[in-house]
Coordinates of C-alpha atoms and ligand atoms in Angstrom, one line a residue:
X1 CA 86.5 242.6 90.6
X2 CA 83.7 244.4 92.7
X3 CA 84.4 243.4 96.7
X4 CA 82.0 242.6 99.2
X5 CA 81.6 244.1 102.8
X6 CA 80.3 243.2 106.3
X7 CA 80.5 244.5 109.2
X8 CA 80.2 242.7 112.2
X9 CA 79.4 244.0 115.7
X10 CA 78.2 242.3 118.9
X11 CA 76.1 244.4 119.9
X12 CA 73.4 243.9 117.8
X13 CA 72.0 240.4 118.4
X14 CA 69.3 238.4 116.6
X15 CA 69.4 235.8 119.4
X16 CA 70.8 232.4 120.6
X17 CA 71.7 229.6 118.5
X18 CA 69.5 226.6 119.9
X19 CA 70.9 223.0 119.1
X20 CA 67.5 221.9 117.2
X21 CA 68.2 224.2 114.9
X22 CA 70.4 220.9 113.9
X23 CA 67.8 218.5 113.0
X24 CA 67.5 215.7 110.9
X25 CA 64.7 212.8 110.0
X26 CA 64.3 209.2 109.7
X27 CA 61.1 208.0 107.9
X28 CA 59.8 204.7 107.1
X29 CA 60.9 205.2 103.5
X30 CA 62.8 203.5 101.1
X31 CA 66.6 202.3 102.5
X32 CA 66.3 204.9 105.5
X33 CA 65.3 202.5 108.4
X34 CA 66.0 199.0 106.7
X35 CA 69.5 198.9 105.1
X36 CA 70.0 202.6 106.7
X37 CA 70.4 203.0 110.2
X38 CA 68.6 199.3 110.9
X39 CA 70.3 196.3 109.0
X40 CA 70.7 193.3 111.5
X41 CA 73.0 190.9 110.3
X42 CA 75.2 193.8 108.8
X43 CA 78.9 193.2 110.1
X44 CA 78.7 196.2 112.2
X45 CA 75.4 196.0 113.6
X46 CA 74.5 196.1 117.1
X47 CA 72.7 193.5 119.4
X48 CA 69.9 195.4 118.4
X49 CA 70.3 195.3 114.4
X50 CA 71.5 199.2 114.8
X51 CA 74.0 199.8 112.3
X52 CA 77.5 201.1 114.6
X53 CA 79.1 202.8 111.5
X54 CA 75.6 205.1 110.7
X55 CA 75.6 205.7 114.4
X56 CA 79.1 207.0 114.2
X57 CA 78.6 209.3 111.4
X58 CA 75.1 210.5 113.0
X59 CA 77.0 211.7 115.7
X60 CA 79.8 212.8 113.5
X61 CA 76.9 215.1 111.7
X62 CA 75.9 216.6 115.1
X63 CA 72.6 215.9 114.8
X64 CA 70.8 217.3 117.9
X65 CA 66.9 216.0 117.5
X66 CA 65.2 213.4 114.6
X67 CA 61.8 213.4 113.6
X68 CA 60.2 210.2 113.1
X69 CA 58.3 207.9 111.6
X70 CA 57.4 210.1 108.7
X71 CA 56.6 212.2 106.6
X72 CA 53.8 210.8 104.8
X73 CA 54.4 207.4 105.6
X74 CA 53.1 208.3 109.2
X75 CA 49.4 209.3 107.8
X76 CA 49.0 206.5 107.1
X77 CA 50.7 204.4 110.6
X78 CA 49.5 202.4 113.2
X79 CA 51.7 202.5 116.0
X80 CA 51.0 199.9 117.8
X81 CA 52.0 197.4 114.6
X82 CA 55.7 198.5 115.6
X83 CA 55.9 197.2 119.5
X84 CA 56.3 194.3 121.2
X85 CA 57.6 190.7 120.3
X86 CA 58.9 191.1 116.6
X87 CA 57.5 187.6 115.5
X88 CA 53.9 189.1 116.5
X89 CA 53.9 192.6 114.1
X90 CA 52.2 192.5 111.0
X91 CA 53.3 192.9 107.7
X92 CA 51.3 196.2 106.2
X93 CA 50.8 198.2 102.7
X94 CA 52.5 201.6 103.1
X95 CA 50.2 204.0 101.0
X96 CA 52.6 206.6 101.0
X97 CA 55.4 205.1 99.2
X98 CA 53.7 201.9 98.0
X99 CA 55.8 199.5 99.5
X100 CA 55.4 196.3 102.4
X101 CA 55.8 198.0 105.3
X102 CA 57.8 194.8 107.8
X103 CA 57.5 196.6 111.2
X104 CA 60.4 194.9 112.5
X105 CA 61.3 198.6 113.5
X106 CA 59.2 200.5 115.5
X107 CA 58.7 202.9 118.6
X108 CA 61.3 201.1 121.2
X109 CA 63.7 200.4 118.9
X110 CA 63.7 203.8 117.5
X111 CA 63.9 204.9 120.7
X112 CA 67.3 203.0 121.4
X113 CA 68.6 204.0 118.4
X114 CA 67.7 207.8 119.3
X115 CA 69.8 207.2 122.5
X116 CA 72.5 205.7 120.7
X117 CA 73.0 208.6 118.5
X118 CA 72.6 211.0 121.6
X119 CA 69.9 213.0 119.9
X120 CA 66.4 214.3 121.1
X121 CA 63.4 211.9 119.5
X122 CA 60.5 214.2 117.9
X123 CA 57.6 211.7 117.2
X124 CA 55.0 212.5 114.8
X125 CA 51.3 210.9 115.5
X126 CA 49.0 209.9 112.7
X127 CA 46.4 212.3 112.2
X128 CA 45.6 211.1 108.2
X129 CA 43.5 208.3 109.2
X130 CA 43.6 208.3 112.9
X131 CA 42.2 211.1 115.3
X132 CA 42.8 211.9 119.2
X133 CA 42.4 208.3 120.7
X134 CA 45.1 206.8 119.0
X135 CA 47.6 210.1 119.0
X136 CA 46.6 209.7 123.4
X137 CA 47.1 206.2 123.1
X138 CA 50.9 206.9 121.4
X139 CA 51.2 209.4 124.1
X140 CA 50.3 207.3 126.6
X141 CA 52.7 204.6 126.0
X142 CA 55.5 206.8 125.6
X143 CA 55.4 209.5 128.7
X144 CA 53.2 207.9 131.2
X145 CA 55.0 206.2 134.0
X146 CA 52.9 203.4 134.5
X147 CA 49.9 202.1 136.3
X148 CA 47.7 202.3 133.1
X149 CA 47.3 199.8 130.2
X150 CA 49.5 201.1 127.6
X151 CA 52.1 202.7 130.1
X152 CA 52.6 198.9 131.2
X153 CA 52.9 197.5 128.1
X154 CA 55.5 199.6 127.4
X155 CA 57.0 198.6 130.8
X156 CA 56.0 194.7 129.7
X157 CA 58.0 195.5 126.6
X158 CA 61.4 196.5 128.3
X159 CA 61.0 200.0 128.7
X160 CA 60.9 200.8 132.8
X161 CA 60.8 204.3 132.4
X162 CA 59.1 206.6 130.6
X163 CA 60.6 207.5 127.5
X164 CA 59.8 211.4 128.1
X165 CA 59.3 212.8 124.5
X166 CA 59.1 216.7 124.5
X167 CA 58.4 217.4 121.1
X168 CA 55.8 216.3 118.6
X169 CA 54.0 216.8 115.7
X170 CA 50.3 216.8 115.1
X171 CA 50.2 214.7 111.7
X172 CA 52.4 215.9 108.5
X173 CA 51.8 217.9 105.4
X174 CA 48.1 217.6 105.3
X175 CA 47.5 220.3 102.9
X176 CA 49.0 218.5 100.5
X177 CA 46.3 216.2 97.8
X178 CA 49.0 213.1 98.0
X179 CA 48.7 213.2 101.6
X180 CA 46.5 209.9 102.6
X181 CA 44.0 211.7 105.1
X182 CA 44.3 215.3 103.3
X183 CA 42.0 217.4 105.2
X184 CA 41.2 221.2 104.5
X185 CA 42.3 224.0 106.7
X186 CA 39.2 223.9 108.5
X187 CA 38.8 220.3 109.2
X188 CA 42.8 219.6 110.0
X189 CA 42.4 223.2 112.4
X190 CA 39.6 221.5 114.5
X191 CA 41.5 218.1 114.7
X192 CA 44.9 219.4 115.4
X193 CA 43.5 221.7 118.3
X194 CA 41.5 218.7 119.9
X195 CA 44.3 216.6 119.7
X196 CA 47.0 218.7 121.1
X197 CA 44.4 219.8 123.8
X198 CA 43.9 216.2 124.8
X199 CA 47.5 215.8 124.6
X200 CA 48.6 218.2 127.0
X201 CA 45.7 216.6 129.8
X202 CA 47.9 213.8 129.5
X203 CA 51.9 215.5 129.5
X204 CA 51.4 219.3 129.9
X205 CA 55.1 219.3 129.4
X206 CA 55.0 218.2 125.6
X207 CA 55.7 220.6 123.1
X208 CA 53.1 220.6 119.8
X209 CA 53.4 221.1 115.9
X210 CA 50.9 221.8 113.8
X211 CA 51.2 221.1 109.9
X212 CA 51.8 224.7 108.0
X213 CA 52.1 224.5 104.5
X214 CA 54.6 221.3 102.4
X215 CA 56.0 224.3 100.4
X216 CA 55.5 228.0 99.9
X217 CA 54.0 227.4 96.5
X218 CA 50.9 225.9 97.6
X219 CA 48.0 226.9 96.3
X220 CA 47.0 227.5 99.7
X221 CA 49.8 228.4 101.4
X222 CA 49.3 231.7 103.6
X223 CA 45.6 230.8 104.0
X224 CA 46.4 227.5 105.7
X225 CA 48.6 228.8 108.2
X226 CA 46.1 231.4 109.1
X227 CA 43.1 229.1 109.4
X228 CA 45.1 226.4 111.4
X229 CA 46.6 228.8 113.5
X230 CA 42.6 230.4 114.5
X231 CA 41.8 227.5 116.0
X232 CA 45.3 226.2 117.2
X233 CA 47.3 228.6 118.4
X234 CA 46.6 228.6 122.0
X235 CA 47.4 224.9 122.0
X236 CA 50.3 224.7 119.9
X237 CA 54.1 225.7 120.3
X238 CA 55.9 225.7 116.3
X239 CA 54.0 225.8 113.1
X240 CA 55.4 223.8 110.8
X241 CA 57.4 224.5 107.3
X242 CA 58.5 222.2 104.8
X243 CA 60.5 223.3 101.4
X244 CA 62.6 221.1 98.6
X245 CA 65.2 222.8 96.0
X246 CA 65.1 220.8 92.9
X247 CA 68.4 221.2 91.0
X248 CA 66.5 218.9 87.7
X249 CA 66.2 222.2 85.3
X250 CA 69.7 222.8 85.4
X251 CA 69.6 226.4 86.4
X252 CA 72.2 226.5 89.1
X253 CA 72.3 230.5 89.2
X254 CA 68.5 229.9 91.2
X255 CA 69.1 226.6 92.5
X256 CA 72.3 228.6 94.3
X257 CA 69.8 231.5 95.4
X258 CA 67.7 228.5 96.7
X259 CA 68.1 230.4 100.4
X260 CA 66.5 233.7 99.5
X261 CA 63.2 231.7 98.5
X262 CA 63.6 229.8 102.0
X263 CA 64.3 233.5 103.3
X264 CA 61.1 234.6 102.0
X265 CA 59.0 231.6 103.3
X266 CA 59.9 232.1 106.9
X267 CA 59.2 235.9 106.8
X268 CA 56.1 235.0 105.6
X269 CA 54.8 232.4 107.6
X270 CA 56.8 234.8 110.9
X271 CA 53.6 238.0 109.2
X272 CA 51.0 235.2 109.0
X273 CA 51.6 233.9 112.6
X274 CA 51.8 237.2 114.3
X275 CA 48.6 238.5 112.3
X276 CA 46.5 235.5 113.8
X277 CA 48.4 236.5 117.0
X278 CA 47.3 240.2 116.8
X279 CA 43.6 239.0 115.9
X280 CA 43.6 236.6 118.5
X281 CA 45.2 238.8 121.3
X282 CA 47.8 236.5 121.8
X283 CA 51.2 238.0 123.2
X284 CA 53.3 234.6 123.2
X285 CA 55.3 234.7 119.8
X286 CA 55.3 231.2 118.0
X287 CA 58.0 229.6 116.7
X288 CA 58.2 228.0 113.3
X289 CA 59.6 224.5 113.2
X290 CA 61.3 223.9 109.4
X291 CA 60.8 220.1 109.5
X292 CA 61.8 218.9 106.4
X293 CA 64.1 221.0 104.0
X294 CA 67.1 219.8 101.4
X295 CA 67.9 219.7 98.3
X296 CA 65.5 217.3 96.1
X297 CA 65.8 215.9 92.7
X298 CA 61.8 215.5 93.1
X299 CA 61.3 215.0 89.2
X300 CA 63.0 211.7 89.7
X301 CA 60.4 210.8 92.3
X302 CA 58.2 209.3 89.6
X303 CA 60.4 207.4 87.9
X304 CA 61.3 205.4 91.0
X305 CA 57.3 204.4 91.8
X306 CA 56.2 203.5 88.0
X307 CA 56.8 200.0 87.6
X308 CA 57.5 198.7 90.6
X309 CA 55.7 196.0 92.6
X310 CA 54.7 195.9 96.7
X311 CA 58.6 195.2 98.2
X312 CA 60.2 195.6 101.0
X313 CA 62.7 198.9 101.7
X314 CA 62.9 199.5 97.8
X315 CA 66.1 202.1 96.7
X316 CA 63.7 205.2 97.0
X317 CA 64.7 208.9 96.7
X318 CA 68.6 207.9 96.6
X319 CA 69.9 210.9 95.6
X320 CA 73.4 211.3 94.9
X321 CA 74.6 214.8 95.9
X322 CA 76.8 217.6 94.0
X323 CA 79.4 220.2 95.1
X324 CA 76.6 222.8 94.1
X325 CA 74.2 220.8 96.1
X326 CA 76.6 221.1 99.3
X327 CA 76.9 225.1 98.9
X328 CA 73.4 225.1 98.5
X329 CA 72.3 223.2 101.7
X330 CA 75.0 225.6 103.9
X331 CA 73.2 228.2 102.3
X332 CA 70.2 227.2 103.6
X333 CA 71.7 226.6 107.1
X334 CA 72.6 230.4 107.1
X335 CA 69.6 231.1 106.5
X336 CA 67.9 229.3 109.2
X337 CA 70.7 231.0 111.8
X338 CA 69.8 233.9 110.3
X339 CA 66.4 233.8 111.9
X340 CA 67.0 231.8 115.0
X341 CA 64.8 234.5 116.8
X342 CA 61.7 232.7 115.5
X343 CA 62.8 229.3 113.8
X344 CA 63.4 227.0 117.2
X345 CA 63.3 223.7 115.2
X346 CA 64.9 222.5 112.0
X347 CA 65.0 219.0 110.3
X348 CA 67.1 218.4 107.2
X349 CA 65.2 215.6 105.2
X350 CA 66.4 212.7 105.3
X351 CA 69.5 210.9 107.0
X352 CA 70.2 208.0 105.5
X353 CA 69.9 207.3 102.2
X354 CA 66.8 209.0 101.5
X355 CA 67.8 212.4 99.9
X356 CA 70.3 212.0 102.6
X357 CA 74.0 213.2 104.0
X358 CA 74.9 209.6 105.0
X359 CA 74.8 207.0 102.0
X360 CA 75.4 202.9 102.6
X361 CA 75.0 199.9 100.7
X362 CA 73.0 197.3 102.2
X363 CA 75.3 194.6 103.3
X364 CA 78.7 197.5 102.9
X365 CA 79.8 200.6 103.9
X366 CA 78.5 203.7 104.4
X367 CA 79.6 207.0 103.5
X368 CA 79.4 210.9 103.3
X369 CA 77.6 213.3 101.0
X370 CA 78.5 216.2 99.5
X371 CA 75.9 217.6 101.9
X372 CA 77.4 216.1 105.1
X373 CA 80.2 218.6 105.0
X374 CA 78.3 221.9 105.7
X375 CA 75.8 220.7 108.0
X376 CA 78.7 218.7 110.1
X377 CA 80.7 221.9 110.1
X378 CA 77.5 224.4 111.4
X379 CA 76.6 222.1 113.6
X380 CA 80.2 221.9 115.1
X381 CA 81.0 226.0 114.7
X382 CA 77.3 227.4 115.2
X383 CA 77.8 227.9 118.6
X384 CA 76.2 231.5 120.8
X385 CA 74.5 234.4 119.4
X386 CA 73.5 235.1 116.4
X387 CA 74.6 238.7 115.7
X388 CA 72.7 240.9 112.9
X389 CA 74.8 241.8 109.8
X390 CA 74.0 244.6 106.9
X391 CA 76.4 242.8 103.9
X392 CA 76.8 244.6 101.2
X393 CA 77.8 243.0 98.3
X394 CA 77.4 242.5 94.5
X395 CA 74.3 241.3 92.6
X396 CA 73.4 239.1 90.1
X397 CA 70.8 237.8 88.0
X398 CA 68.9 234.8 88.3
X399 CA 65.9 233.5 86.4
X400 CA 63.6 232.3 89.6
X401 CA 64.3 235.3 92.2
X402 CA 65.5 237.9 90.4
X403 CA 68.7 239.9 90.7
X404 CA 70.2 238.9 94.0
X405 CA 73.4 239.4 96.6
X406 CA 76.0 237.5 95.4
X407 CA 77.2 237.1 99.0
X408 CA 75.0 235.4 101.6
X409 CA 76.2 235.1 105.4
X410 CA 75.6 234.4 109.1
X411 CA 77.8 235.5 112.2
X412 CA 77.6 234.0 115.4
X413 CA 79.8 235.7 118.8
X414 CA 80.7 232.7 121.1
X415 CA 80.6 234.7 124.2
X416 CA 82.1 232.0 126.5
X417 CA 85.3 231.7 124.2
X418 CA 85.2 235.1 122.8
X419 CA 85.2 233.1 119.0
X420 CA 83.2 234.7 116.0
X421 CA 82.6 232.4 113.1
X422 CA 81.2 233.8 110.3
X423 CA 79.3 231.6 107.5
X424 CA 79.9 232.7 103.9
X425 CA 78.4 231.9 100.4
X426 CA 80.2 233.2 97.3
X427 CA 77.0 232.2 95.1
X428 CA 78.7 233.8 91.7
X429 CA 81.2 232.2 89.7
X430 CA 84.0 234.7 90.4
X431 CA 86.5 234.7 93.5
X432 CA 85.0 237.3 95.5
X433 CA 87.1 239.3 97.8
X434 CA 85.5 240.2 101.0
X435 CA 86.5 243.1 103.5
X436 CA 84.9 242.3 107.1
X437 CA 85.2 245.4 109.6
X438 CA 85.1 243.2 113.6
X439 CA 84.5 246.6 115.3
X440 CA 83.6 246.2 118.5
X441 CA 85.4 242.7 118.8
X442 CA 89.2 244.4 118.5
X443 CA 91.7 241.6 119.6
X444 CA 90.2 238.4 117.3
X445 CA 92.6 237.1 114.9
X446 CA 91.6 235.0 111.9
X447 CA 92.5 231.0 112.9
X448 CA 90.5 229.0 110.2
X449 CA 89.0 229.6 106.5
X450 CA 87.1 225.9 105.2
X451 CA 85.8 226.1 102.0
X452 CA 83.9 223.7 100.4
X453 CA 84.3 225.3 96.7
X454 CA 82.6 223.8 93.5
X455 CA 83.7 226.2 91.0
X456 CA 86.0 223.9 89.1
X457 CA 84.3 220.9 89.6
X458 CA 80.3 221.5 90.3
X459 CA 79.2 218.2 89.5
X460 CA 81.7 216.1 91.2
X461 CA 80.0 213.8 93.6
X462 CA 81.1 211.4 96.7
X463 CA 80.7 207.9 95.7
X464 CA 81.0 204.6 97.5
X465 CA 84.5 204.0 95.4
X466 CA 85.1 207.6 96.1
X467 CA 84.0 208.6 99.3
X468 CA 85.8 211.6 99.7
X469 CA 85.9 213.5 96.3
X470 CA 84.0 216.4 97.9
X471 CA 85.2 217.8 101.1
X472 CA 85.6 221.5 102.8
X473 CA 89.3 222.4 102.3
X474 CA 91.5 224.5 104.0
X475 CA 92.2 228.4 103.1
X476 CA 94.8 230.5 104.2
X477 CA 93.5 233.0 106.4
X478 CA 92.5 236.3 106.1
X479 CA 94.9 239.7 106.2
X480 CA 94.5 241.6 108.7
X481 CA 94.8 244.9 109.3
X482 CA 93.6 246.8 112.6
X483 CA 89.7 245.7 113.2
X484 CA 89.3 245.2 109.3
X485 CA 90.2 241.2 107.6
X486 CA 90.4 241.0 104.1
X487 CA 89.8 237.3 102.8
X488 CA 88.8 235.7 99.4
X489 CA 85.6 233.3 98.7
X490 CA 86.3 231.2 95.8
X491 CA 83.7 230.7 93.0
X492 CA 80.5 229.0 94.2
X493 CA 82.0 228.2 97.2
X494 CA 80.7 227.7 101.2
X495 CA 82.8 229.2 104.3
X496 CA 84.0 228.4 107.4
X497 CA 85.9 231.9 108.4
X498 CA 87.0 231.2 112.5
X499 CA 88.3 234.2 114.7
X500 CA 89.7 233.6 118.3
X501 CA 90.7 236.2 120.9
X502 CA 94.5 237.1 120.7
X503 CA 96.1 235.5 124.5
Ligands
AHR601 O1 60.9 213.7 102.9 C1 60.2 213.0 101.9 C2 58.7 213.4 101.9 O2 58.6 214.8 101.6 C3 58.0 213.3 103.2 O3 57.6 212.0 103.4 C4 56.9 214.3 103.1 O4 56.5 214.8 104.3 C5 57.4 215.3 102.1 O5 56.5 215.5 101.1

């Protein structure tokens, strides 16, 4: 059995963790906001019709920022459907997803929910089929303090002070042909940079999105960013990336391998960015902001829109979630650590229901994922700097990537509490012994190993009547001997591997 090897040292830093690396989003999509985090009525929901136990888990997750209101559903949203007196907001048809859009939910009461679940709000403005006016006018209700028309209706509508939202995107994924409002490079370039101009006259303090490409196959992917990014850069804080894993073929050799594609992508868009940067003579770096990312069984997508006629909060997207799907998705974590020099954003797509770590029934309870595990456990463990690693481990073959590491990881030095936590991947289906060398960190001792393992079971599932099938276990520790630890990765498994100072 071949071993794998990493050393570890912290003086060689990538850069700080920062919490919205731990994002997740809530669109107007299927169960997410009715039946999800919204059901009133529901035995544990709120004055407000907020659902308690979703809130719980939410915070359980350690979700620091949600994006909202979509996704595509927002290209084609009028905001101003979803405030004031309930009994007053129209019923609408949702293009995106082909459903009655109620609008009992909207800006306020996300809001309230946002500061329920003590995470930053990151709003999204239409720019589909809506321009600059009616992203200002969004703007304007939300951030100014009053005095003005739409500040005061906000006031009129309960909210006193200004709600203060620093982040925002400037429409979503309008590259893609299925977005309503697709534009080209050139025409979404132009809007996006007059919109975000006009947007910081109003809050200078706001920090903008533009749209890069809904997934690095595009046919235009590369050229996109480039284009947007000539007439948007000055303007603009994050570009935007968006990419889905579909475990449908059944290859799980490249659906595990899903991070090195992800890996890719990022490096990419990081060339593109700093090329437009060089042409441009621009010295401030941009950030990318990876939006939307998961696992997706998209070929089922289909199957759930054929047939169906315009309802309310359909089941949409409701996909149930493996053990391979859970080392795949702390794969992809890693990998956004990994480059938390120039990713400052990240949303995992969705959070309830909708391709989702927390699952309910409408009118029961709710419950964890496969997926919930990982992302709970970085979010909880992620915590300092990021410290660059040379692994060297084993390869294997794989029909989508190629021959790649069997091992992938991240290590993170908490300098506050002098803890290292290391993030591991076994992606083959041996045990794989690994040999980390802390030099420079003498005096840690190995505390914790979690492993969420789905060698023996890869398909198992968590399930309303089985909520708790698929969990991170835990590992005796590592050996250790002098600054070198010795510790095991079972088969297809995700790692927690905690190291405290010696008192
Ligand atoms: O998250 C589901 C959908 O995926 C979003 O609405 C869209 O932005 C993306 O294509």
């Amino acid at each position: 059995m071949r071993t794998a090897r990493l050393t570890i040292d912290p003086a060689f830093t990538i850069g700080p963790v920062d919490r919205r690396l731990f994002g997740s989003f809530v669109e107007h999509l299927g169960r997410c906001v009715y039946g999800g985090i919204y059901e009133p009525g529901h035995p544990e929901a709120d004055p407000l019709g907020l659902r308690r136990d979703v809130l719980a888990l939410t915070r359980e997750l350690g979700v620091s920022v949600v994006r909202y209101p979509g996704g595509n559903f927002v290209s084609g949203y009028r905001w101003e459907d979803g405030v004031g007196p309930v009994g007053d907001r129209p019923h609408r048809l949702d293009l995106a997803w082909k459903t009655v859009e109620p609008n009992t939910f909207g800006l306020d009461e996300f809001l309230a929910w946002a500061t329920a679940a003590q995470v930053e709000p990151m709003m999204a403005v239409n720019l589909g089929t809506r321009g600059v006016q009616e992203a200002c006018d969004l703007l304007e209700y939300a951030n100014h303090p009053g005095g003005t028309r739409l500040s005061d209706l906000r006031r009129a509508h309960g909210a006193e002070q200004p709600y203060g939202i620093r982040l925002w995107c400037l429409g979503n994924e309008l590259d893609g042909p299925w977005q309503v409002g697709h534009k080209t490079a050139e025409e979404y370039g132009r809007l996006a940079a007059e919109t975000a101009r006009a947007m910081k006259l109003i809050d200078p303090s706001v920090s903008l999105v533009a749209c890069g490409s809904s997934g690095r196959g595009m046919p235009t992917f590369a050229s996109w960013e480039a284009t947007v990014l000539e007439h948007t850069y000055e303007h603009v804080d994050f570009i935007s990336a968006h990419s889905y894993y579909d475990p449908s073929d059944g290859d799980r050799a490249s659906l595990l391998a899903s991070a090195v594609d992800m890996d890719n992508f990022i490096t990419e868009v990081v060339a593109t960015a700093d090329h437009v940067a060089a042409r441009l003579r621009q010295t401030r770096k941009l950030k990318i902001s990876f939006d939307e990312w998961n696992v997706w069984y998209q070929s089922r997508v289909q199957g759930d829109l054929d047939g169906r006629g315009w309802v309310e909060a359909p089941a949409l997207l409701e996909d149930e979630y493996t053990a391979v799907d859970a080392v795949v998705v702390g794969d992809l974590l890693i990998t956004l650590l990994r480059h938390a020099d120039r990713v400052g954003v990240a949303a995992q797509a969705q959070l309830a229901n909708v391709i989702a770590p927390i699952r309910t029934r409408t009118g029961g309870p709710a419950w964890r994922q496969s997926i919930f595990h990982p992302f709970a456990l970085t979010a909880r463990y992620a915590r300092g700097t990021v410290l660059r690693t040379e692994p060297v481990a084993p390869t294997h073959p794989t029909k989508r990537y190629g021959d790649v590491p069997v091992l992938d990881t991240v290590a993170l030095h908490d300098e506050e509490s002098g803890e290292l936590t290391v993030f591991a991947v076994n992606r083959g289906t041996d045990d794989l012994p690994l040999d980390l060398d802390l030099r420079g960190l003498s005096g840690l001792h190995p505390v914790q190993h979690l492993s969420l393992a789905a060698g023996d079971d890869p398909e198992a599932v968590n399930t309303e009547a089985e909520p708790d099938r698929v969990t991170p276990r835990e590992l005796p520790t590592g050996t250790v001997d002098g600054d070198r630890c010795a510790v095991r990765l079972p088969a297809v498994s995700w790692n927690v591997l905690r190291f405290a100072p010696l008192h």
